[in-house]
Tab-separated table of C-alpha atoms in Angstrom:
chain	number	residue	atom	x	y	z
A	2	ILE	CA	98.525	76.359	53.274
A	3	TYR	CA	99.965	74.281	56.062
A	4	LEU	CA	100.574	77.638	58.418
A	5	LYS	CA	96.449	78.205	58.096
A	6	CYS	CA	96.350	74.374	58.898
A	7	PHE	CA	98.472	75.044	61.874
A	8	LYS	CA	96.847	78.290	63.536
A	9	MET	CA	93.586	76.647	63.100
A	10	LYS	CA	94.937	73.620	65.869
A	11	ILE	CA	96.248	76.820	68.309
A	12	GLU	CA	94.351	77.882	71.036
A	13	TYR	CA	94.957	81.006	72.864
A	14	ILE	CA	94.435	80.240	76.574
A	15	PRO	CA	94.937	83.616	79.090
A	16	HIS	CA	96.558	82.948	82.402
A	17	PRO	CA	94.396	82.641	85.025
A	18	ASN	CA	93.368	85.139	87.846
A	19	LEU	CA	94.258	84.487	91.068
A	20	ILE	CA	92.004	86.270	93.261
A	21	ILE	CA	91.821	85.188	96.732
A	22	GLN	CA	88.585	83.649	98.598
A	23	LYS	CA	88.442	86.280	101.702
A	24	LYS	CA	87.430	83.625	104.105
A	25	TYR	CA	90.581	82.048	104.294
A	26	LEU	CA	92.546	85.392	105.158
A	27	LYS	CA	93.964	86.086	108.279
A	28	ASN	CA	96.365	88.434	110.011
A	29	PHE	CA	100.133	88.692	108.815
A	30	ASP	CA	102.263	90.458	110.517
A	31	ILE	CA	104.540	92.448	108.185
A	32	LYS	CA	106.233	95.727	109.125
A	33	ASP	CA	103.194	98.432	108.528
A	34	SER	CA	104.529	101.558	109.483
A	35	ARG	CA	101.510	104.427	109.561
A	36	ASN	CA	103.307	107.589	107.828
A	37	ASN	CA	102.830	109.233	103.977
A	38	ASN	CA	105.890	107.290	102.485
A	39	LEU	CA	104.753	105.658	99.067
A	40	LYS	CA	105.173	101.763	99.883
A	41	LEU	CA	106.657	99.454	97.083
A	42	LEU	CA	106.631	96.050	96.877
A	43	TYR	CA	108.349	93.206	95.333
A	44	PHE	CA	106.170	90.140	95.323
A	45	GLY	CA	107.687	86.660	93.786
A	46	PRO	CA	110.469	84.811	93.403
A	47	VAL	CA	113.580	86.435	94.273
A	48	LEU	CA	116.029	85.692	91.363
A	49	LYS	CA	119.147	87.077	89.381
A	50	TYR	CA	117.312	87.769	85.727
A	51	LYS	CA	114.701	89.541	87.736
A	52	GLY	CA	116.104	92.498	88.218
A	53	ILE	CA	115.996	93.076	91.689
A	54	GLU	CA	119.653	94.109	92.206
A	55	ILE	CA	119.114	97.157	89.846
A	56	LEU	CA	116.142	97.808	92.033
A	57	ILE	CA	118.405	97.892	95.273
A	58	GLU	CA	120.681	100.367	93.633
A	59	VAL	CA	118.041	102.509	92.496
A	60	MET	CA	116.597	102.946	96.275
A	61	ASN	CA	119.852	103.525	97.217
A	62	GLU	CA	120.171	106.573	95.116
A	63	LEU	CA	116.668	107.465	96.667
A	64	ILE	CA	117.596	107.190	100.146
A	65	ASP	CA	116.175	110.458	101.267
A	66	MET	CA	113.119	110.310	99.453
A	67	PRO	CA	109.931	109.010	101.492
A	68	ILE	CA	109.848	105.381	99.463
A	69	GLU	CA	109.631	102.125	100.982
A	70	LEU	CA	110.332	99.037	99.640
A	71	LEU	CA	109.945	95.426	100.556
A	72	VAL	CA	111.373	92.841	98.705
A	73	ALA	CA	109.433	89.588	99.635
A	74	GLY	CA	109.720	86.141	98.433
A	75	VAL	CA	112.250	82.707	98.593
A	76	CYS	CA	115.806	83.747	97.493
A	77	ASP	CA	118.622	81.565	97.271
A	78	GLU	CA	121.621	81.878	99.916
A	79	LYS	CA	124.117	83.712	97.711
A	80	LEU	CA	121.794	86.307	96.298
A	81	ARG	CA	120.092	87.041	99.500
A	82	ILE	CA	123.956	88.279	101.150
A	83	ASN	CA	124.573	90.250	98.099
A	84	LEU	CA	121.129	92.004	98.110
A	85	ILE	CA	121.885	92.433	101.777
A	86	LYS	CA	125.256	93.696	101.373
A	87	LYS	CA	124.155	95.948	98.236
A	88	ASN	CA	121.689	97.491	100.348
A	89	LYS	CA	122.364	100.775	101.853
A	90	ASN	CA	118.818	102.753	102.398
A	91	LYS	CA	117.019	102.058	105.910
A	92	ASN	CA	113.613	102.502	104.002
A	93	VAL	CA	114.376	98.648	102.008
A	94	SER	CA	113.095	95.438	104.186
A	95	PHE	CA	113.945	92.125	102.862
A	96	VAL	CA	111.221	88.721	104.014
A	97	PHE	CA	112.807	86.007	102.204
A	98	LYS	CA	110.497	82.625	102.560
A	99	TYR	CA	107.615	81.185	100.907
A	100	PHE	CA	104.320	83.131	101.382
A	101	ASN	CA	101.105	81.130	102.276
A	102	VAL	CA	98.169	81.743	100.377
A	103	GLU	CA	96.569	83.622	103.244
A	104	GLU	CA	99.618	85.625	104.194
A	105	ILE	CA	99.357	86.945	100.599
A	106	GLU	CA	96.509	89.668	100.459
A	107	PRO	CA	97.140	91.158	103.322
A	108	LEU	CA	101.055	91.576	102.006
A	109	PHE	CA	99.822	93.428	98.909
A	110	LYS	CA	97.136	95.477	100.978
A	111	LYS	CA	100.096	97.040	103.379
A	112	ASN	CA	101.284	98.580	100.031
A	113	ASP	CA	100.905	100.640	97.321
A	114	LEU	CA	102.506	100.095	94.278
A	115	CYS	CA	103.971	96.565	93.193
A	116	ILE	CA	107.189	96.681	91.213
A	117	TYR	CA	108.809	94.366	89.039
A	118	PRO	CA	112.226	95.707	87.120
A	119	PHE	CA	112.163	92.592	84.909
A	120	ASP	CA	114.798	92.632	81.984
A	121	LYS	CA	112.628	91.839	78.714
A	122	ARG	CA	115.210	90.047	77.135
A	123	SER	CA	114.618	87.187	79.610
A	124	VAL	CA	111.235	87.630	81.669
A	125	LEU	CA	108.263	86.924	79.143
A	126	ASN	CA	105.328	86.062	81.486
A	127	SER	CA	105.115	87.006	84.957
A	128	SER	CA	102.740	85.328	87.306
A	129	SER	CA	103.506	88.247	89.903
A	130	VAL	CA	102.133	90.423	87.970
A	131	ILE	CA	98.732	88.622	87.180
A	132	LEU	CA	98.929	88.447	91.117
A	133	ALA	CA	99.470	92.075	91.865
A	134	PHE	CA	96.671	93.039	89.684
A	135	SER	CA	94.499	89.739	91.465
A	136	ASN	CA	94.964	92.026	94.745
A	137	GLU	CA	93.961	95.288	93.314
A	138	ARG	CA	97.679	96.909	93.093
A	139	THR	CA	98.997	99.164	90.553
A	140	VAL	CA	102.215	97.258	88.980
A	141	LEU	CA	104.881	99.177	87.433
A	142	CYS	CA	106.645	97.191	85.018
A	143	PRO	CA	108.391	96.698	81.457
A	144	PHE	CA	105.809	95.822	78.916
A	145	ILE	CA	105.911	91.758	78.725
A	146	SER	CA	103.644	89.424	77.328
A	147	THR	CA	101.535	88.949	80.155
A	148	LEU	CA	99.926	92.132	79.693
A	149	ASN	CA	98.519	91.234	76.358
A	150	ASP	CA	96.383	89.137	78.577
A	151	TYR	CA	94.731	91.768	79.800
A	152	ASN	CA	92.205	94.674	77.537
A	153	THR	CA	94.403	97.973	76.895
A	154	ASN	CA	92.420	100.249	79.404
A	155	ILE	CA	93.509	98.909	82.419
A	156	TYR	CA	97.704	99.680	81.671
A	157	PHE	CA	99.759	102.632	79.770
A	158	ILE	CA	102.916	102.130	77.759
A	159	GLN	CA	105.492	104.659	78.283
A	160	GLU	CA	107.921	104.539	75.314
A	161	SER	CA	111.307	104.533	76.030
A	162	PRO	CA	113.184	107.686	74.928
A	163	CYS	CA	116.107	105.739	73.374
């Protein structure tokens, strides 16, 4: 009975959609190479538990592939130095800064796919994933709780072979 009463008092409120209003946008100068490379974007706070180091290691293995990665977001000095040292791929670039609202949409539009290599043990939700969806970008990330807010016809789940 107690659980039933408790459930009646809980309300589900999904994450807000963060679509940017076009009239506030202006051009933002991010390197926009006009080649046929697949352009990946990690956008959001660059924190150790977000898996960026693993992403850099993978990009180092793909050094001869036509794939570019832009890591964009605020980052502390220690992690910034570590990521730059780990990177051996000329197709990986970093913009460590806070992005204003008018800078966000052009950043997303210049990239093909957003990638978030989250560790599911430490990341439950991500506003960066919501922002990517809001900017009409395909997202590659593990199945985290944020995806429960969306209809299942906009994503697919690849089962782990392990």
